[in-house]
Tab-separated table of C-alpha atoms in Angstrom:
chain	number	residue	atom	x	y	z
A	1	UNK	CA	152.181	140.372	99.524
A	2	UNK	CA	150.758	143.170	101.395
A	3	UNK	CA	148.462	143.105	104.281
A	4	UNK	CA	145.510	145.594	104.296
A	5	UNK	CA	145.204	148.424	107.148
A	6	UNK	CA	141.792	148.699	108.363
A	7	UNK	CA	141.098	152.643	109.364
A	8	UNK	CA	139.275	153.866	111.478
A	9	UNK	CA	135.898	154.215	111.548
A	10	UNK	CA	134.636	157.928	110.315
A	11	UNK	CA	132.774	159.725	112.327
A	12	UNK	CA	130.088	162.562	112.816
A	13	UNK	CA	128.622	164.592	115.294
A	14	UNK	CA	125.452	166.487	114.476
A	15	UNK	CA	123.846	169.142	117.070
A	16	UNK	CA	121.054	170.241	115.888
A	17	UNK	CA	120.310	172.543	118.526
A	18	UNK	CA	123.804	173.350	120.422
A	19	UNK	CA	124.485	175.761	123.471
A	20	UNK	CA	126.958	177.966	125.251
A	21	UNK	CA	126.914	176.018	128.716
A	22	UNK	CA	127.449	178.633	131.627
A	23	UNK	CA	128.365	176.921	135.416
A	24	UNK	CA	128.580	178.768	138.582
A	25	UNK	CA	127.443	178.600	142.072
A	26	UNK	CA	125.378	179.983	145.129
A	27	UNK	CA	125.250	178.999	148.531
A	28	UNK	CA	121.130	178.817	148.406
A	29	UNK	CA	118.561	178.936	145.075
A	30	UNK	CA	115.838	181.287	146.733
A	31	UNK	CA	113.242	183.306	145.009
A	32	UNK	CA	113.347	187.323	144.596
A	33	UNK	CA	116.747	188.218	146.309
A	34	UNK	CA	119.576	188.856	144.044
A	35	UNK	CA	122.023	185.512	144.201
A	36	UNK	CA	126.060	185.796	144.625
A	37	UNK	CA	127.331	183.486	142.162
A	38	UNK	CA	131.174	182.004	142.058
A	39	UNK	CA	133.185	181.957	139.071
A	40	UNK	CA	131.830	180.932	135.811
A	41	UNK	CA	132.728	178.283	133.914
A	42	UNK	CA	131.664	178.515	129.816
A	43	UNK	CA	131.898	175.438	127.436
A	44	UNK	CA	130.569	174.261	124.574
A	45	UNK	CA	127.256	172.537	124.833
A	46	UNK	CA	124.560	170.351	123.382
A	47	UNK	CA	125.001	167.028	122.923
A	48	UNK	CA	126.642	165.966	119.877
A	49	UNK	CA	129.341	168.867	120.706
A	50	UNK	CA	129.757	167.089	124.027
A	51	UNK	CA	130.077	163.931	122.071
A	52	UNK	CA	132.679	165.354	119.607
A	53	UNK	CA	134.510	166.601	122.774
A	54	UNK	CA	134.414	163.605	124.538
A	55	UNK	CA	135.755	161.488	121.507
A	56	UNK	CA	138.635	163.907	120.602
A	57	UNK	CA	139.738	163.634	124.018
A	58	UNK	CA	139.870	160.050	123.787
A	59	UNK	CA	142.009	160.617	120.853
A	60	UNK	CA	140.071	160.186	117.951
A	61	UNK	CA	138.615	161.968	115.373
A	62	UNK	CA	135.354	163.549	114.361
A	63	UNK	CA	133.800	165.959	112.227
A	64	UNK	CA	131.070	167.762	114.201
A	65	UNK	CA	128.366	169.580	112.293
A	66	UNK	CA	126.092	171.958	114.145
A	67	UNK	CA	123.898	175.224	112.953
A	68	UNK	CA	124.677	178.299	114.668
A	69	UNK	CA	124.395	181.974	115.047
A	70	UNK	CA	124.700	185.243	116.834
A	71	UNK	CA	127.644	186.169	118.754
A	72	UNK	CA	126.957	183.426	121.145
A	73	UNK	CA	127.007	181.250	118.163
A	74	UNK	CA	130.765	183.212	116.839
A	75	UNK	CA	132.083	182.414	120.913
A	76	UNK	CA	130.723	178.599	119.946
A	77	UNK	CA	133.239	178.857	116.759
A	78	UNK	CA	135.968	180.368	118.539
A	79	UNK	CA	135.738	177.478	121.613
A	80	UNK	CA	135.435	174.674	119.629
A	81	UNK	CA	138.104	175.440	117.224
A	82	UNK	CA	140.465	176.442	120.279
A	83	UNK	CA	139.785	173.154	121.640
A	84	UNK	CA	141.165	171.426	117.980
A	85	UNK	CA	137.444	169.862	116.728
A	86	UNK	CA	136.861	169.683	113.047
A	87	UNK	CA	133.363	171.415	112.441
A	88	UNK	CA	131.545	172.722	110.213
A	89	UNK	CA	129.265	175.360	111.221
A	90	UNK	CA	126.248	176.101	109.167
A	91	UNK	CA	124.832	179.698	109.336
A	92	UNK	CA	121.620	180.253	110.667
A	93	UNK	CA	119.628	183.791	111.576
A	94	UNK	CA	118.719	183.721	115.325
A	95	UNK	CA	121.028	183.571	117.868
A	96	UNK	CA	122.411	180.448	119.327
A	97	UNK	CA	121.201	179.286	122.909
A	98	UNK	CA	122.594	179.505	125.833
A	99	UNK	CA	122.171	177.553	129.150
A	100	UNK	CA	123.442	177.646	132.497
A	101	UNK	CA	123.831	175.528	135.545
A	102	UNK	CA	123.201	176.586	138.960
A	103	UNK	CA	125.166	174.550	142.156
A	104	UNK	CA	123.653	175.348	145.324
A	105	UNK	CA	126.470	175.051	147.818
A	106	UNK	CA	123.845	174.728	151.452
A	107	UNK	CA	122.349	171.468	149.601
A	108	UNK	CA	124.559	170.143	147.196
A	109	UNK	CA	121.526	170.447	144.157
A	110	UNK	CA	122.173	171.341	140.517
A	111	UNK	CA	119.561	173.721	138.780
A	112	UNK	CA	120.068	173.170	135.372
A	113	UNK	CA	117.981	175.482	133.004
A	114	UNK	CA	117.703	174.338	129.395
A	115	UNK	CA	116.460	177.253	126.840
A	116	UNK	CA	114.732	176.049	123.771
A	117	UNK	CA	116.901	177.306	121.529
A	118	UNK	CA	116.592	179.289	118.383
A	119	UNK	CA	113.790	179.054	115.902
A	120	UNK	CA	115.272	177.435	112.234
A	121	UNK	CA	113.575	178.522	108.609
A	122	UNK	CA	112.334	175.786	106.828
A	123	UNK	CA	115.537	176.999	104.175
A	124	UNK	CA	117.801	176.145	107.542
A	125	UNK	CA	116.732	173.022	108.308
A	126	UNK	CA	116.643	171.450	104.735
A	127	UNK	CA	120.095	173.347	104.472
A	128	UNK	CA	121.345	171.220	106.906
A	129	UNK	CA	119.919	168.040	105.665
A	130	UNK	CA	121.308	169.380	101.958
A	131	UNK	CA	124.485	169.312	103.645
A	132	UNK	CA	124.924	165.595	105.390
A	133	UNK	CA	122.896	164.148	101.873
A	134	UNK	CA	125.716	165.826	99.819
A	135	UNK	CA	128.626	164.235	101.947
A	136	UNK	CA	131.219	162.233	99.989
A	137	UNK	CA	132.059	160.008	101.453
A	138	UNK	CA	128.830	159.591	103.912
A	139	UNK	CA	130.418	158.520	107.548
A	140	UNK	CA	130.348	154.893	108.949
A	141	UNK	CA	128.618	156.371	111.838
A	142	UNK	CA	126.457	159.578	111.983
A	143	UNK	CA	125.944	160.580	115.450
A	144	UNK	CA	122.793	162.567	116.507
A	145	UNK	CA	122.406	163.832	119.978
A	146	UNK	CA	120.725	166.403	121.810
A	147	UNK	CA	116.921	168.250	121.278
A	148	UNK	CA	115.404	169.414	117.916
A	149	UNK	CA	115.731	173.367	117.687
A	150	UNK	CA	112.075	174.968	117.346
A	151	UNK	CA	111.182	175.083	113.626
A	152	UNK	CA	112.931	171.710	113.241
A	153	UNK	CA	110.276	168.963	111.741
A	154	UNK	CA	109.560	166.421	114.148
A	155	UNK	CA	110.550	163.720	112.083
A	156	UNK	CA	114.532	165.719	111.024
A	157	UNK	CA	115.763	162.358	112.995
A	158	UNK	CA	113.966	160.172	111.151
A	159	UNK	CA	114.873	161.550	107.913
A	160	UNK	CA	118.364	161.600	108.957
A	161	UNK	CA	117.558	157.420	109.707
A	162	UNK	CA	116.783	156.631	106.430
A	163	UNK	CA	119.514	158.553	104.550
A	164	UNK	CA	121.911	157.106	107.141
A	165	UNK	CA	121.120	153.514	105.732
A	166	UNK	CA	120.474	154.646	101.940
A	167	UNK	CA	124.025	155.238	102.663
A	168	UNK	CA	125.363	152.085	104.753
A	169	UNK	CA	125.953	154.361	107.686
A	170	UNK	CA	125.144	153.175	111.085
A	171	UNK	CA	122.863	155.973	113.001
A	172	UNK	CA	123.371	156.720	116.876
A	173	UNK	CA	120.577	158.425	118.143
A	174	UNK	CA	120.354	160.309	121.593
A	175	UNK	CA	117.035	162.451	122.214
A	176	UNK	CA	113.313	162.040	123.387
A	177	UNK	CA	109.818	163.263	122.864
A	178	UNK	CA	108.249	163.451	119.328
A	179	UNK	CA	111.323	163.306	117.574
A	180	UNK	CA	112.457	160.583	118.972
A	181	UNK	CA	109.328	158.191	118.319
A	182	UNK	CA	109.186	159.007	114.856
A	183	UNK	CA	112.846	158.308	114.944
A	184	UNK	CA	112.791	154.681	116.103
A	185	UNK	CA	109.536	154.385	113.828
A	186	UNK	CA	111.668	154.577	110.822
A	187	UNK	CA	114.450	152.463	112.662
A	188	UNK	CA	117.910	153.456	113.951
A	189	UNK	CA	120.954	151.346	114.855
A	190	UNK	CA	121.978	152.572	118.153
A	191	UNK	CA	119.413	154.409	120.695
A	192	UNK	CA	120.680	155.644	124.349
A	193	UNK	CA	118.024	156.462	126.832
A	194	UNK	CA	118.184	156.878	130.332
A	195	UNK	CA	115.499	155.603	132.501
A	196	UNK	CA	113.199	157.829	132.384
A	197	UNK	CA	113.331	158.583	128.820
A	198	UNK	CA	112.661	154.752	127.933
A	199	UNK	CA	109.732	154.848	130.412
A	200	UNK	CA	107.865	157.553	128.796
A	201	UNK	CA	108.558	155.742	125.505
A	202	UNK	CA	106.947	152.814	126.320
A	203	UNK	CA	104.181	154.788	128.435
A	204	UNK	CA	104.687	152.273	131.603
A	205	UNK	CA	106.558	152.130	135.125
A	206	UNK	CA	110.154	150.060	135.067
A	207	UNK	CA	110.305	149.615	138.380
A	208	UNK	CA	113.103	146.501	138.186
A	209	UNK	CA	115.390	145.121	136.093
A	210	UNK	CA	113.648	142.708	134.785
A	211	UNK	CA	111.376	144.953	133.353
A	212	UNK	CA	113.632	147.735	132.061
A	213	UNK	CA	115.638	144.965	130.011
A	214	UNK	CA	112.578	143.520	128.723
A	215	UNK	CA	111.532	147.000	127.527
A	216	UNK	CA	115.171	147.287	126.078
A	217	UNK	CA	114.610	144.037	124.275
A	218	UNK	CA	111.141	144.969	123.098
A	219	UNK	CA	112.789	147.968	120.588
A	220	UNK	CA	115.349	145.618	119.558
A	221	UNK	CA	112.878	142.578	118.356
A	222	UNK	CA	110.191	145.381	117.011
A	223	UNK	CA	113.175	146.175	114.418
A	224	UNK	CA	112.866	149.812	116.010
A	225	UNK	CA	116.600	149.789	117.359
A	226	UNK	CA	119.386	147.593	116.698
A	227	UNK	CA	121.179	147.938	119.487
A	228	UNK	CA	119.395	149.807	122.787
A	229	UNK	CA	122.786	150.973	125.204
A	230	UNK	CA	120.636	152.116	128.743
A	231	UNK	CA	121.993	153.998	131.227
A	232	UNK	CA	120.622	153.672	134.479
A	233	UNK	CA	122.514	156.312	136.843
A	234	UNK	CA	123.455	154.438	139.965
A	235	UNK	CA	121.949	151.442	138.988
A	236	UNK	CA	124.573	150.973	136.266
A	237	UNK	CA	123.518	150.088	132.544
A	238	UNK	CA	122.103	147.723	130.008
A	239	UNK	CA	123.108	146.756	126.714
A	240	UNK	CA	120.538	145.024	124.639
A	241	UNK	CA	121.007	143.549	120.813
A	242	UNK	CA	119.716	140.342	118.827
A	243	UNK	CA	122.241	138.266	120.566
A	244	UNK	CA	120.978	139.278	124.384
A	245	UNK	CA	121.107	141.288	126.795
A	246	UNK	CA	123.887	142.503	129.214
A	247	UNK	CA	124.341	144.320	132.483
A	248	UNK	CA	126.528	146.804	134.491
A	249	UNK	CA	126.492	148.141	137.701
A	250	UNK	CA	127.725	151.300	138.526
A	251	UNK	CA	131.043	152.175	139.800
A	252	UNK	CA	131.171	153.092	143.110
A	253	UNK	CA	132.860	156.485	143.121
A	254	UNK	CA	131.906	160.282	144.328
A	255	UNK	CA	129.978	162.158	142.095
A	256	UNK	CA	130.366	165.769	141.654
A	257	UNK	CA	128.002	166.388	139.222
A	258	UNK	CA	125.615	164.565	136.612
A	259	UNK	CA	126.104	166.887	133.796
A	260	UNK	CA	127.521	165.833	130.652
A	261	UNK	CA	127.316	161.677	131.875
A	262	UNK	CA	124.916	160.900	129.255
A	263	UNK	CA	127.299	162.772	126.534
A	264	UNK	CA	130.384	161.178	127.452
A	265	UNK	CA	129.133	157.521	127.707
A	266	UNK	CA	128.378	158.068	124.239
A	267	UNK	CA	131.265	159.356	123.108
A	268	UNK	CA	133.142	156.698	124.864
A	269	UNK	CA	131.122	154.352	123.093
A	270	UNK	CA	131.458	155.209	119.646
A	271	UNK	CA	135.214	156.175	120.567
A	272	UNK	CA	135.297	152.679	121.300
A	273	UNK	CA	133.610	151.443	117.909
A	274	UNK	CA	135.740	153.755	115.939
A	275	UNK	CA	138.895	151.725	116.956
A	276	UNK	CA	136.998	148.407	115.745
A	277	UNK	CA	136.166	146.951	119.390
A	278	UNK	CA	133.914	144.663	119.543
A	279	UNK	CA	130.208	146.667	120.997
A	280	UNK	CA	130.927	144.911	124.031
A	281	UNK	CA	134.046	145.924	125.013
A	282	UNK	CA	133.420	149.647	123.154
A	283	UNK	CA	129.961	149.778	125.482
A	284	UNK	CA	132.441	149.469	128.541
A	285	UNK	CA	134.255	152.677	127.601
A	286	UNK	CA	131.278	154.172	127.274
A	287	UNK	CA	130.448	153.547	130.983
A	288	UNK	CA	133.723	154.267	131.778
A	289	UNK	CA	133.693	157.966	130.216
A	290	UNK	CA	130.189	157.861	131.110
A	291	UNK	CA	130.981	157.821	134.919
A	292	UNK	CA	134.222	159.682	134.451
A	293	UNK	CA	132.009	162.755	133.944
A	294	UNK	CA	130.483	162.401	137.471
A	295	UNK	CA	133.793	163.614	138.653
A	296	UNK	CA	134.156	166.790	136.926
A	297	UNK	CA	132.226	169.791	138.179
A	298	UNK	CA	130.045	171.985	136.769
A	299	UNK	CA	129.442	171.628	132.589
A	300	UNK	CA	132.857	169.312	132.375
A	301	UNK	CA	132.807	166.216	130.877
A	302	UNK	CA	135.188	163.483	131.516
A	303	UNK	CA	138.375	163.334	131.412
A	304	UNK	CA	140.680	161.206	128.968
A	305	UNK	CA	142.375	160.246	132.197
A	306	UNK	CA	139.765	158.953	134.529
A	307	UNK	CA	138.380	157.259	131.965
A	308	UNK	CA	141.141	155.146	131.077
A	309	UNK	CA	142.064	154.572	134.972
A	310	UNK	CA	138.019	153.414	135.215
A	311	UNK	CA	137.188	151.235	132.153
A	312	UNK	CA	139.113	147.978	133.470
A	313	UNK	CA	137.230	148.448	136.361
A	314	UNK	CA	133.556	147.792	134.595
A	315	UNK	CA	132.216	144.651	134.923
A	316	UNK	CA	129.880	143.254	132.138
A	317	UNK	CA	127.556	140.310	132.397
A	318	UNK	CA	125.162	138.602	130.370
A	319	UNK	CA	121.854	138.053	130.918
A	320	UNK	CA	120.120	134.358	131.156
């Protein structure tokens, strides 16, 4: 008698609106005067790339989808298939985005400046939809992170909701705004916001933890989110399903920079689900990748390494 192998999960990672991500520094940000900048660092940006990255450093396995064009969107090509993702890029007209980060040596402050992106046809948009609706098979988990490009229908996540569960996928979902109300109107499975993000969602102040979970809660009972995963900077994180809610804090290590945190805890999360860990345990590798990205400079994310050294460090507790 043979016993069944369970694979892993499949995976993808759509970027609706990805980026060439430029890092250098100055000693001071001042206005008018020409600014001496260091090195600079380039990497592939926007978030589900920095998801996909994240994950396949980890050492599993997505496909990452993402429109792009331009030479800056050819250099996007080039990176990501030096760095060994599997992605399929879908042609679009305008040029793909690029954004930059700006450390200011004298105070220690990142300037990060986010362009909007290029401006998709209706034909690009629906092209890209055409493309996940035609997938066979459709992936266990479809991963959407990172701002709508202009042009892009305010309601692309939602639509991407509802196909998602037509096809017994589980949707991840990591943006604000618009897109991301009409998102949780039609109901996802997994939402990350930060703090602020979740505040301007709800339209209120959560100025404790007791009122940041309850807010958590709130999406979860309102059927707008199955799960809600948090993250709450140096205040740690917060995990809320039907079964409760749990807690985090934050490591207590240096931070060299805060871009790219957001990104990685996700990847580390679904990393984690993709092996078949319980969310629990996968939402601890999220804060472990998650805060393995605050010691990388510049546009890195975290490392496989620091990660791995971090996770049996987190702590999780559940709420009363």
């Amino acid at each position: 008698m043979s016993t069944a192998i369970a694979l892993p999960l499949s995976v993808l990672c759509l970027t609706m609106n990805p980026s060439v991500d430029l890092a250098t520094e100055t000693d001071q940000v001042v206005p008018t005067h020409k600014l001496r900048c260091g090195d600079t660092l380039h990497d592939a940006g926007g978030g589900g790339v920095n998801v996909a990255r994240v994950l396949t450093q980890l050492g599993g396995h997505c496909l990452s989808v993402c429109p792009a064009g331009g030479p800056s969107g050819d250099w996007l090509r080039h990176r990501m298939d030096a760095e060994g993702l599997d992605t399929a890029f879908l042609p679009i007209a305008q040029e793909t985005r690029v954004s930059f980060t700006v450390h200011e040596h004298s105070t220690g402050a990142e300037f990060r400046f986010v362009m909007p992106g290029p401006h998709l046809s209706e034909a690009e948009w629906q092209h890209c939809l055409q493309y996940l609706e035609a997938l066979q098979p459709f992936p266990d988990i479809l991963v959407a992170s990172g701002s709508l490009p202009p042009g892009a229908p305010t309601d692309f996540y939602a639509r991407l909701a509802a196909l998602t569960r037509q096809r017994g996928g589980r949707f991840v979902l990591d943006t604000s705004g618009p897109a991301l109300a009409a998102a949780l109107a039609e109901g996802v499975w997994l939402f990350k916001p930060n703090l602020r993000e979740l505040s301007a969602l709800v339209d209120r102040p959560l100025d404790n933890a007791a009122q940041w979970q309850a807010a958590a809660q709130d999406l979860v009972r309102q059927g707008r989110a199955e799960v809600v995963a948090l993250t709450l900077g140096h205040l740690g994180a917060v995990l809320a399903t039907r079964e409760g809610v749990w807690s985090t804090p934050a490591l207590d290590i240096p931070v060299a920079s805060a871009v790219g945190a957001g990104d990685s805890f996700v990847g580390g999360l679904v990393w984690g689900l993709q092996r078949g860990l319980p969310l629990q345990e996968a939402f601890t590798w999220g804060i472990a990748a998650g805060s393995a990205a605050l010691l990388t400079a510049g546009t890195g994310l975290s490392k496989a390494e620091d990660a791995q050294r971090l996770q049996p460090q987190v702590v999780i507790t559940q709420e009363a």
